[in-house]
Tab-separated table of C-alpha atoms and ligand atoms in Angstrom:
chain	number	residue	atom	x	y	z
A	1	UNK	CA	16.092	-8.583	15.933
A	2	UNK	CA	14.012	-5.356	17.082
A	3	UNK	CA	11.527	-6.166	19.885
A	4	UNK	CA	8.327	-4.186	18.633
A	5	UNK	CA	6.497	-5.239	22.277
A	6	UNK	CA	9.428	-4.474	24.422
A	7	UNK	CA	8.364	-1.625	26.641
A	8	UNK	CA	10.388	1.647	26.713
A	9	UNK	CA	10.725	1.682	30.397
A	10	UNK	CA	12.643	-0.527	32.657
A	11	UNK	CA	10.635	-3.948	32.929
A	12	UNK	CA	9.263	-5.051	36.125
A	13	UNK	CA	11.661	-7.257	37.987
A	14	UNK	CA	11.499	-10.800	37.905
A	15	UNK	CA	9.483	-12.247	40.476
A	16	UNK	CA	11.100	-14.722	43.192
A	17	UNK	CA	9.184	-17.448	41.446
A	18	UNK	CA	10.562	-16.606	37.995
A	19	UNK	CA	14.184	-16.184	39.338
A	20	UNK	CA	13.800	-19.917	40.716
A	21	UNK	CA	12.352	-21.394	37.390
A	22	UNK	CA	14.719	-19.840	35.184
A	23	UNK	CA	17.932	-20.176	37.595
A	24	UNK	CA	19.900	-22.170	35.209
A	25	UNK	CA	19.207	-20.079	32.107
A	26	UNK	CA	19.871	-16.814	33.991
A	27	UNK	CA	23.375	-18.267	34.459
A	28	UNK	CA	24.320	-18.426	30.843
A	29	UNK	CA	26.579	-16.312	29.540
A	30	UNK	CA	25.342	-13.668	27.177
A	31	UNK	CA	21.975	-14.408	28.344
A	32	UNK	CA	21.197	-13.424	32.003
A	33	UNK	CA	18.226	-11.237	33.245
A	34	UNK	CA	18.533	-9.206	29.798
A	35	UNK	CA	17.715	-12.191	27.983
A	36	UNK	CA	14.675	-13.301	30.253
A	37	UNK	CA	13.106	-9.872	29.937
A	38	UNK	CA	13.739	-10.037	25.942
A	39	UNK	CA	11.761	-13.744	26.199
A	40	UNK	CA	8.748	-12.326	28.702
A	41	UNK	CA	8.216	-9.093	26.562
A	42	UNK	CA	7.956	-11.339	23.336
A	43	UNK	CA	4.984	-12.506	21.403
A	44	UNK	CA	5.185	-16.100	19.366
A	45	UNK	CA	2.653	-17.418	16.990
A	46	UNK	CA	2.708	-20.752	16.731
A	47	UNK	CA	0.562	-22.448	13.832
A	48	UNK	CA	-0.122	-26.047	14.783
A	49	UNK	CA	-0.174	-27.695	18.010
A	50	UNK	CA	0.802	-31.133	16.689
A	51	UNK	CA	4.163	-33.126	16.119
A	52	UNK	CA	6.216	-29.939	15.417
A	53	UNK	CA	4.183	-27.660	17.845
A	54	UNK	CA	4.244	-30.025	20.795
A	55	UNK	CA	8.089	-29.516	21.595
A	56	UNK	CA	8.221	-25.735	20.198
A	57	UNK	CA	5.200	-24.939	22.554
A	58	UNK	CA	6.504	-26.610	25.580
A	59	UNK	CA	9.911	-25.425	25.147
A	60	UNK	CA	9.077	-21.822	24.729
A	61	UNK	CA	6.748	-22.062	27.636
A	62	UNK	CA	9.106	-23.462	29.905
A	63	UNK	CA	11.734	-20.880	28.724
A	64	UNK	CA	9.485	-17.892	29.639
A	65	UNK	CA	8.025	-16.727	26.317
A	66	UNK	CA	5.526	-14.209	27.686
A	67	UNK	CA	2.670	-14.681	25.399
A	68	UNK	CA	2.141	-17.738	23.077
A	69	UNK	CA	-0.582	-17.382	20.404
A	70	UNK	CA	-1.725	-20.867	18.943
A	71	UNK	CA	-3.846	-21.547	16.085
A	72	UNK	CA	-4.891	-24.809	15.412
A	73	UNK	CA	-8.707	-26.187	14.389
A	74	UNK	CA	-8.063	-30.211	15.215
A	75	UNK	CA	-8.935	-32.440	18.090
A	76	UNK	CA	-6.669	-34.676	19.753
A	77	UNK	CA	-7.064	-38.405	18.506
A	78	UNK	CA	-5.179	-41.558	18.952
A	79	UNK	CA	-3.284	-41.615	15.801
A	80	UNK	CA	-1.440	-38.402	17.386
A	81	UNK	CA	0.150	-40.135	20.715
A	82	UNK	CA	3.256	-41.529	19.175
A	83	UNK	CA	4.893	-37.930	18.474
A	84	UNK	CA	2.288	-35.213	19.947
A	85	UNK	CA	3.706	-35.239	23.530
A	86	UNK	CA	1.651	-32.102	24.487
A	87	UNK	CA	-1.415	-34.029	24.555
A	88	UNK	CA	-2.350	-37.465	26.045
A	89	UNK	CA	-5.074	-40.501	26.130
A	90	UNK	CA	-7.271	-38.422	28.800
A	91	UNK	CA	-7.667	-35.499	26.275
A	92	UNK	CA	-8.804	-37.369	23.107
A	93	UNK	CA	-11.580	-35.328	20.990
A	94	UNK	CA	-10.575	-32.356	22.944
A	95	UNK	CA	-9.420	-29.140	20.951
A	96	UNK	CA	-5.433	-29.156	20.547
A	97	UNK	CA	-5.455	-25.467	21.390
A	98	UNK	CA	-7.244	-26.473	25.049
A	99	UNK	CA	-5.169	-29.578	25.491
A	100	UNK	CA	-1.944	-27.487	24.612
A	101	UNK	CA	-2.963	-24.677	26.845
A	102	UNK	CA	-3.553	-27.249	29.792
A	103	UNK	CA	0.097	-28.633	29.420
A	104	UNK	CA	1.713	-25.342	29.056
A	105	UNK	CA	-0.077	-23.710	31.805
A	106	UNK	CA	1.188	-26.485	34.198
A	107	UNK	CA	4.496	-25.995	32.731
A	108	UNK	CA	4.934	-22.401	33.215
A	109	UNK	CA	1.928	-20.688	34.923
A	110	UNK	CA	3.532	-17.029	34.616
A	111	UNK	CA	2.791	-16.961	30.784
A	112	UNK	CA	0.098	-15.734	28.448
A	113	UNK	CA	-1.640	-18.295	26.050
A	114	UNK	CA	-3.949	-17.000	23.565
A	115	UNK	CA	-5.901	-19.760	21.864
A	116	UNK	CA	-7.517	-19.666	18.310
A	117	UNK	CA	-9.173	-23.005	17.548
A	118	UNK	CA	-9.335	-22.334	13.863
A	119	UNK	CA	-6.996	-22.962	10.708
A	120	UNK	CA	-4.759	-20.035	9.720
A	121	UNK	CA	-6.064	-18.597	6.600
A	122	UNK	CA	-6.580	-15.275	4.407
A	123	UNK	CA	-9.001	-13.744	6.922
A	124	UNK	CA	-6.915	-14.002	9.879
A	125	UNK	CA	-3.186	-14.067	8.998
A	126	UNK	CA	-2.364	-10.724	8.784
A	127	UNK	CA	-3.593	-9.785	11.995
A	128	UNK	CA	-2.104	-12.954	13.575
A	129	UNK	CA	1.208	-11.993	12.372
A	130	UNK	CA	0.868	-8.174	12.910
A	131	UNK	CA	0.780	-9.061	16.513
A	132	UNK	CA	3.815	-11.568	16.649
A	133	UNK	CA	7.296	-10.784	16.986
A	134	UNK	CA	8.259	-14.382	15.586
A	135	UNK	CA	6.181	-17.049	13.772
A	136	UNK	CA	6.894	-20.671	13.789
A	137	UNK	CA	5.295	-22.969	11.551
A	138	UNK	CA	4.228	-26.289	12.815
A	139	UNK	CA	1.860	-27.188	10.047
A	140	UNK	CA	2.164	-30.036	7.467
A	141	UNK	CA	0.662	-28.685	4.450
A	142	UNK	CA	1.907	-26.498	1.407
A	143	UNK	CA	-0.905	-24.017	1.613
A	144	UNK	CA	0.121	-22.730	5.241
A	145	UNK	CA	3.642	-22.625	4.487
A	146	UNK	CA	2.976	-20.312	1.300
A	147	UNK	CA	0.622	-18.043	3.130
A	148	UNK	CA	2.737	-17.729	6.614
A	149	UNK	CA	5.816	-17.065	4.462
A	150	UNK	CA	4.464	-14.563	2.025
A	151	UNK	CA	2.918	-12.638	4.942
A	152	UNK	CA	5.659	-12.737	7.188
A	153	UNK	CA	7.965	-11.455	4.363
A	154	UNK	CA	5.232	-8.371	3.848
A	155	UNK	CA	5.220	-7.754	7.510
A	156	UNK	CA	9.167	-8.284	8.063
A	157	UNK	CA	8.433	-11.099	10.757
A	158	UNK	CA	11.018	-14.047	10.941
A	159	UNK	CA	9.545	-17.213	9.871
A	160	UNK	CA	10.773	-20.196	11.178
A	161	UNK	CA	10.050	-23.264	8.944
A	162	UNK	CA	10.730	-27.143	9.420
A	163	UNK	CA	9.200	-29.987	7.407
A	164	UNK	CA	9.207	-33.698	8.511
A	165	UNK	CA	8.513	-36.937	6.351
A	166	UNK	CA	9.329	-40.365	7.393
A	167	UNK	CA	13.052	-40.292	8.648
A	168	UNK	CA	13.978	-36.835	7.258
A	169	UNK	CA	13.549	-33.237	8.291
A	170	UNK	CA	14.545	-29.671	7.172
A	171	UNK	CA	14.623	-26.423	9.102
A	172	UNK	CA	15.346	-22.604	8.153
A	173	UNK	CA	14.752	-19.401	9.500
A	174	UNK	CA	13.069	-17.268	6.465
A	175	UNK	CA	11.822	-13.418	6.166
A	176	UNK	CA	14.588	-12.053	8.081
A	177	UNK	CA	15.462	-8.393	6.628
A	178	UNK	CA	18.291	-9.648	4.532
A	179	UNK	CA	17.813	-13.454	4.332
A	180	UNK	CA	16.036	-15.254	1.549
A	181	UNK	CA	12.362	-16.869	2.109
A	182	UNK	CA	10.757	-19.878	1.578
A	183	UNK	CA	9.687	-18.971	-2.002
A	184	UNK	CA	13.413	-18.352	-2.809
A	185	UNK	CA	13.765	-22.114	-2.081
A	186	UNK	CA	10.128	-23.217	-3.857
A	187	UNK	CA	8.851	-20.345	-5.887
A	188	UNK	CA	5.642	-22.234	-6.573
A	189	UNK	CA	3.727	-24.836	-4.843
A	190	UNK	CA	3.918	-28.443	-5.882
A	191	UNK	CA	0.685	-30.058	-7.514
A	192	UNK	CA	-2.081	-30.457	-4.913
A	193	UNK	CA	-1.535	-33.924	-3.522
A	194	UNK	CA	1.699	-34.979	-5.502
A	195	UNK	CA	3.957	-35.018	-2.325
A	196	UNK	CA	2.631	-37.374	0.301
A	197	UNK	CA	1.971	-36.183	3.826
A	198	UNK	CA	3.072	-37.883	7.117
A	199	UNK	CA	-0.581	-39.228	7.387
A	200	UNK	CA	0.205	-41.311	4.385
A	201	UNK	CA	3.833	-41.750	4.161
A	202	UNK	CA	4.578	-41.848	7.941
A	203	UNK	CA	6.595	-40.276	10.245
A	204	UNK	CA	9.324	-41.346	13.226
A	205	UNK	CA	7.866	-40.286	16.322
A	206	UNK	CA	10.921	-38.603	17.465
A	207	UNK	CA	11.438	-36.791	14.357
A	208	UNK	CA	9.013	-33.576	14.978
A	209	UNK	CA	10.084	-33.728	18.676
A	210	UNK	CA	13.885	-33.242	17.407
A	211	UNK	CA	13.100	-30.573	14.686
A	212	UNK	CA	10.642	-28.602	16.803
A	213	UNK	CA	12.979	-28.258	19.476
A	214	UNK	CA	15.371	-26.897	16.779
A	215	UNK	CA	12.741	-24.481	15.825
A	216	UNK	CA	12.392	-23.479	19.461
A	217	UNK	CA	16.173	-22.884	19.664
A	218	UNK	CA	16.166	-20.764	16.759
A	219	UNK	CA	13.387	-18.552	18.397
A	220	UNK	CA	15.132	-17.859	21.522
A	221	UNK	CA	18.268	-17.005	19.770
A	222	UNK	CA	16.198	-14.514	17.732
A	223	UNK	CA	14.526	-13.052	20.573
A	224	UNK	CA	17.596	-12.794	22.830
A	225	UNK	CA	20.203	-11.797	20.180
A	226	UNK	CA	22.366	-14.514	21.006
A	227	UNK	CA	24.106	-16.792	18.476
A	228	UNK	CA	23.940	-16.924	14.903
A	229	UNK	CA	20.323	-17.449	13.539
A	230	UNK	CA	19.583	-20.394	10.952
A	231	UNK	CA	19.137	-17.856	8.000
A	232	UNK	CA	20.990	-18.339	4.612
A	233	UNK	CA	21.267	-22.116	5.499
A	234	UNK	CA	18.685	-25.171	5.307
A	235	UNK	CA	19.580	-27.653	8.102
A	236	UNK	CA	18.850	-31.289	6.805
A	237	UNK	CA	18.767	-33.813	9.344
A	238	UNK	CA	18.695	-37.571	8.308
A	239	UNK	CA	17.715	-39.655	11.555
A	240	UNK	CA	18.604	-42.787	10.165
A	241	UNK	CA	22.080	-41.551	9.576
A	242	UNK	CA	22.215	-39.539	12.493
A	243	UNK	CA	23.514	-36.323	10.467
A	244	UNK	CA	22.863	-32.680	10.296
A	245	UNK	CA	23.916	-31.067	6.842
A	246	UNK	CA	23.638	-27.643	5.898
A	247	UNK	CA	22.970	-26.483	2.329
A	248	UNK	CA	23.588	-22.609	1.463
A	249	UNK	CA	20.590	-20.678	0.398
A	250	UNK	CA	20.885	-17.468	-0.869
A	251	UNK	CA	18.039	-14.824	-1.691
A	252	UNK	CA	16.605	-15.195	-4.912
A	253	UNK	CA	16.866	-11.836	-7.190
A	254	UNK	CA	13.630	-12.915	-8.621
A	255	UNK	CA	11.548	-14.374	-5.817
A	256	UNK	CA	8.013	-13.804	-6.570
A	257	UNK	CA	7.860	-12.954	-2.921
A	258	UNK	CA	10.924	-11.375	-1.418
A	259	UNK	CA	12.574	-9.680	-4.910
A	260	UNK	CA	10.443	-6.518	-4.168
A	261	UNK	CA	8.809	-5.021	-0.971
A	262	UNK	CA	5.641	-7.314	-1.112
A	263	UNK	CA	2.261	-5.492	0.280
A	264	UNK	CA	0.604	-7.896	2.692
A	265	UNK	CA	-3.072	-7.957	1.271
A	266	UNK	CA	-1.581	-8.345	-2.194
A	267	UNK	CA	0.279	-11.371	-0.728
A	268	UNK	CA	-2.822	-12.844	0.711
A	269	UNK	CA	-4.922	-12.005	-2.572
A	270	UNK	CA	-2.294	-14.173	-4.528
A	271	UNK	CA	-2.391	-16.943	-2.207
A	272	UNK	CA	-6.205	-16.964	-2.145
A	273	UNK	CA	-5.824	-17.476	-6.213
A	274	UNK	CA	-2.923	-19.823	-5.727
A	275	UNK	CA	-4.905	-22.436	-3.334
A	276	UNK	CA	-8.381	-21.312	-4.806
A	277	UNK	CA	-8.974	-25.063	-5.714
A	278	UNK	CA	-7.080	-26.392	-2.609
A	279	UNK	CA	-6.807	-24.788	0.826
A	280	UNK	CA	-5.231	-27.469	2.397
A	281	UNK	CA	-3.299	-28.762	-0.543
A	282	UNK	CA	-4.856	-32.346	0.744
A	283	UNK	CA	-7.922	-32.138	-1.765
A	284	UNK	CA	-7.835	-32.476	-5.424
A	285	UNK	CA	-8.169	-29.396	-8.018
A	286	UNK	CA	-10.684	-30.962	-10.028
A	287	UNK	CA	-14.200	-30.538	-9.625
A	288	UNK	CA	-14.672	-34.398	-10.656
A	289	UNK	CA	-15.735	-37.041	-8.155
A	290	UNK	CA	-14.349	-40.199	-9.447
A	291	UNK	CA	-16.413	-43.526	-8.810
A	292	UNK	CA	-15.227	-45.335	-5.555
A	293	UNK	CA	-14.836	-48.905	-4.710
A	294	UNK	CA	-14.528	-50.009	-1.196
A	295	UNK	CA	-11.994	-52.746	-0.061
A	296	UNK	CA	-14.499	-55.441	0.486
A	297	UNK	CA	-15.915	-54.832	-3.024
A	298	UNK	CA	-12.532	-55.005	-4.507
A	299	UNK	CA	-11.899	-58.210	-2.444
A	300	UNK	CA	-14.852	-59.689	-4.112
A	301	UNK	CA	-14.271	-58.332	-7.600
A	302	UNK	CA	-10.735	-59.821	-7.357
A	303	UNK	CA	-12.018	-63.387	-7.285
A	304	UNK	CA	-14.872	-62.685	-10.265
A	305	UNK	CA	-13.683	-59.945	-12.612
A	306	UNK	CA	-10.570	-58.656	-11.286
A	307	UNK	CA	-9.736	-55.016	-12.117
A	308	UNK	CA	-6.685	-53.324	-13.258
A	309	UNK	CA	-5.169	-52.089	-10.094
A	310	UNK	CA	-2.834	-49.106	-9.959
A	311	UNK	CA	-0.965	-48.244	-6.997
A	312	UNK	CA	-0.531	-44.264	-7.406
A	313	UNK	CA	2.007	-44.118	-4.483
A	314	UNK	CA	5.854	-43.457	-4.959
A	315	UNK	CA	8.080	-46.418	-6.145
A	316	UNK	CA	9.479	-46.734	-2.806
A	317	UNK	CA	6.279	-47.057	-1.207
A	318	UNK	CA	5.042	-49.495	-3.831
A	319	UNK	CA	8.254	-51.597	-2.917
A	320	UNK	CA	7.422	-51.867	0.751
A	321	UNK	CA	3.804	-53.337	0.349
A	322	UNK	CA	1.156	-53.603	-2.354
A	323	UNK	CA	-2.170	-54.991	-3.076
A	324	UNK	CA	-1.071	-58.076	-5.285
A	325	UNK	CA	-1.160	-57.831	-9.006
A	326	UNK	CA	-1.145	-54.051	-8.970
A	327	UNK	CA	0.888	-51.735	-11.401
A	328	UNK	CA	2.743	-48.603	-10.242
A	329	UNK	CA	1.963	-45.493	-11.529
A	330	UNK	CA	2.913	-42.546	-9.591
A	331	UNK	CA	0.469	-39.706	-9.180
A	332	UNK	CA	2.943	-37.463	-10.282
A	333	UNK	CA	3.268	-39.200	-13.557
A	334	UNK	CA	-0.750	-39.318	-13.907
A	335	UNK	CA	-0.744	-35.594	-13.203
A	336	UNK	CA	1.569	-34.391	-15.736
A	337	UNK	CA	0.431	-36.767	-18.246
A	338	UNK	CA	-3.051	-37.869	-17.896
A	339	UNK	CA	-3.587	-39.131	-21.362
A	340	UNK	CA	-0.618	-41.196	-21.876
A	341	UNK	CA	0.258	-42.374	-18.164
A	342	UNK	CA	-1.433	-45.861	-18.745
A	343	UNK	CA	-0.072	-46.409	-22.060
A	344	UNK	CA	2.353	-49.130	-21.156
A	345	UNK	CA	-0.116	-51.298	-19.294
A	346	UNK	CA	-0.533	-54.666	-20.894
A	347	UNK	CA	-4.355	-53.984	-21.410
A	348	UNK	CA	-6.858	-51.787	-23.173
A	349	UNK	CA	-7.318	-49.746	-20.446
A	350	UNK	CA	-9.969	-47.085	-22.072
A	351	UNK	CA	-12.845	-48.703	-20.777
A	352	UNK	CA	-11.654	-51.521	-18.613
A	353	UNK	CA	-12.614	-51.074	-14.820
A	354	UNK	CA	-9.680	-49.472	-13.149
A	355	UNK	CA	-8.990	-49.341	-9.229
A	356	UNK	CA	-6.633	-46.958	-8.194
A	357	UNK	CA	-5.414	-46.685	-4.634
A	358	UNK	CA	-2.508	-44.993	-2.424
A	359	UNK	CA	-2.222	-45.289	1.319
A	360	UNK	CA	-5.519	-43.514	2.660
A	361	UNK	CA	-7.343	-42.456	-0.629
A	362	UNK	CA	-6.560	-38.933	-0.959
A	363	UNK	CA	-3.766	-39.339	-3.599
A	364	UNK	CA	-6.219	-41.848	-5.716
A	365	UNK	CA	-8.836	-39.719	-5.407
A	366	UNK	CA	-6.954	-36.843	-7.236
A	367	UNK	CA	-5.430	-39.547	-9.635
A	368	UNK	CA	-8.629	-41.046	-10.526
A	369	UNK	CA	-10.431	-37.987	-11.084
A	370	UNK	CA	-7.838	-36.877	-13.338
A	371	UNK	CA	-8.333	-40.017	-15.396
A	372	UNK	CA	-11.784	-39.661	-15.444
A	373	UNK	CA	-11.640	-36.218	-17.131
A	374	UNK	CA	-8.784	-37.645	-19.400
A	375	UNK	CA	-11.321	-39.962	-20.819
A	376	UNK	CA	-11.190	-42.916	-18.461
A	377	UNK	CA	-14.751	-43.022	-17.011
A	378	UNK	CA	-13.956	-46.423	-15.060
A	379	UNK	CA	-11.061	-45.238	-13.081
A	380	UNK	CA	-12.145	-45.774	-9.660
A	381	UNK	CA	-10.441	-44.632	-6.241
A	382	UNK	CA	-10.249	-47.357	-3.425
A	383	UNK	CA	-12.130	-45.932	-0.433
A	384	UNK	CA	-9.233	-45.894	2.488
A	385	UNK	CA	-6.639	-46.931	0.588
A	386	UNK	CA	-4.215	-49.891	1.224
A	387	UNK	CA	-4.883	-49.031	4.939
A	388	UNK	CA	-8.556	-50.505	4.540
A	389	UNK	CA	-7.593	-52.948	2.419
A	390	UNK	CA	-5.519	-54.795	5.125
A	391	UNK	CA	-8.230	-54.073	7.701
A	392	UNK	CA	-10.943	-55.243	6.015
A	393	UNK	CA	-9.252	-57.873	4.062
A	394	UNK	CA	-7.176	-59.559	7.028
A	395	UNK	CA	-9.052	-62.738	8.667
B	1	ZN	ZN1	12.245	-15.004	-1.525
């Protein structure tokens, strides 16, 4: 790949400290000093300093990528600790970009770290991608994926994408000159909230470590020119089976992003419209605010005037654990058929009290609001989901 930030003159020699740090890497056939100089001159944008960002940033810092630019507006909390090894308990509440920079500076004091404690969005994405040789996606939401993909295609910047959920992961390198892009795979985003996040469905702690390390590997390959990048293929990792499988992916001639040369600002404008109601894909597209019920109130109602309970999670999640007596009608069914989704329930549901729940309350909020709009004014969302139910009702 081209190295737009590689100076035309001979780069300064490695210092003795750098020679020692990179000794085992410099020995590699096909890598050597030229490879090390390519890394030192490189600028890599890493969006998200969480589960994927932890191994991506740690490995690229240790390997000697000269400038790492990090975007993340989140702070460190205890639910991060089983997979985000760049942070630790001493940094609870600290901005993740600050915590990550502390770790990275200790891993390799010779590199530059640029911290942006903000979410990547329409206002900053063009500037961020323009200054990067490679973009690595460590986010967990569709809005960021589409924004990064579209901008990377428009600015001819490779986009290393990965997604993790429960025990499975996917990985590919998009937006290379002749390869496909993320929209070749998924031309349009799924309905907001229809795909559960790791916060709702869970994730095996080692999984982002495994796949983030693979993202860092692809970045090093692209920057140094070694090997064959994971383009035109999607790597699918099944942690329970211990297997990687690869699906071929070709450029879609009608892809809404890469079929014709896109303009960066046009891409961002389209994205802004596409995600106008849902910049994170974690919030509902409806402006309706459904009535809520707490787990304690539901527990009391259970014994006096039990409502109809609807679990809007997937059948797999429903089979794992439920609130007793609930019916499973997944969010997708409610979103696609709001007026008929409840027709098979053995009750007259139009004016009966309904309580919808999911894991944490995100999907049920959207489901209840959708049903409110479809003529079910008594569709409530359980605040905090089944998680709150367990916490508040377990003696
Ligand atoms: Zn495409």
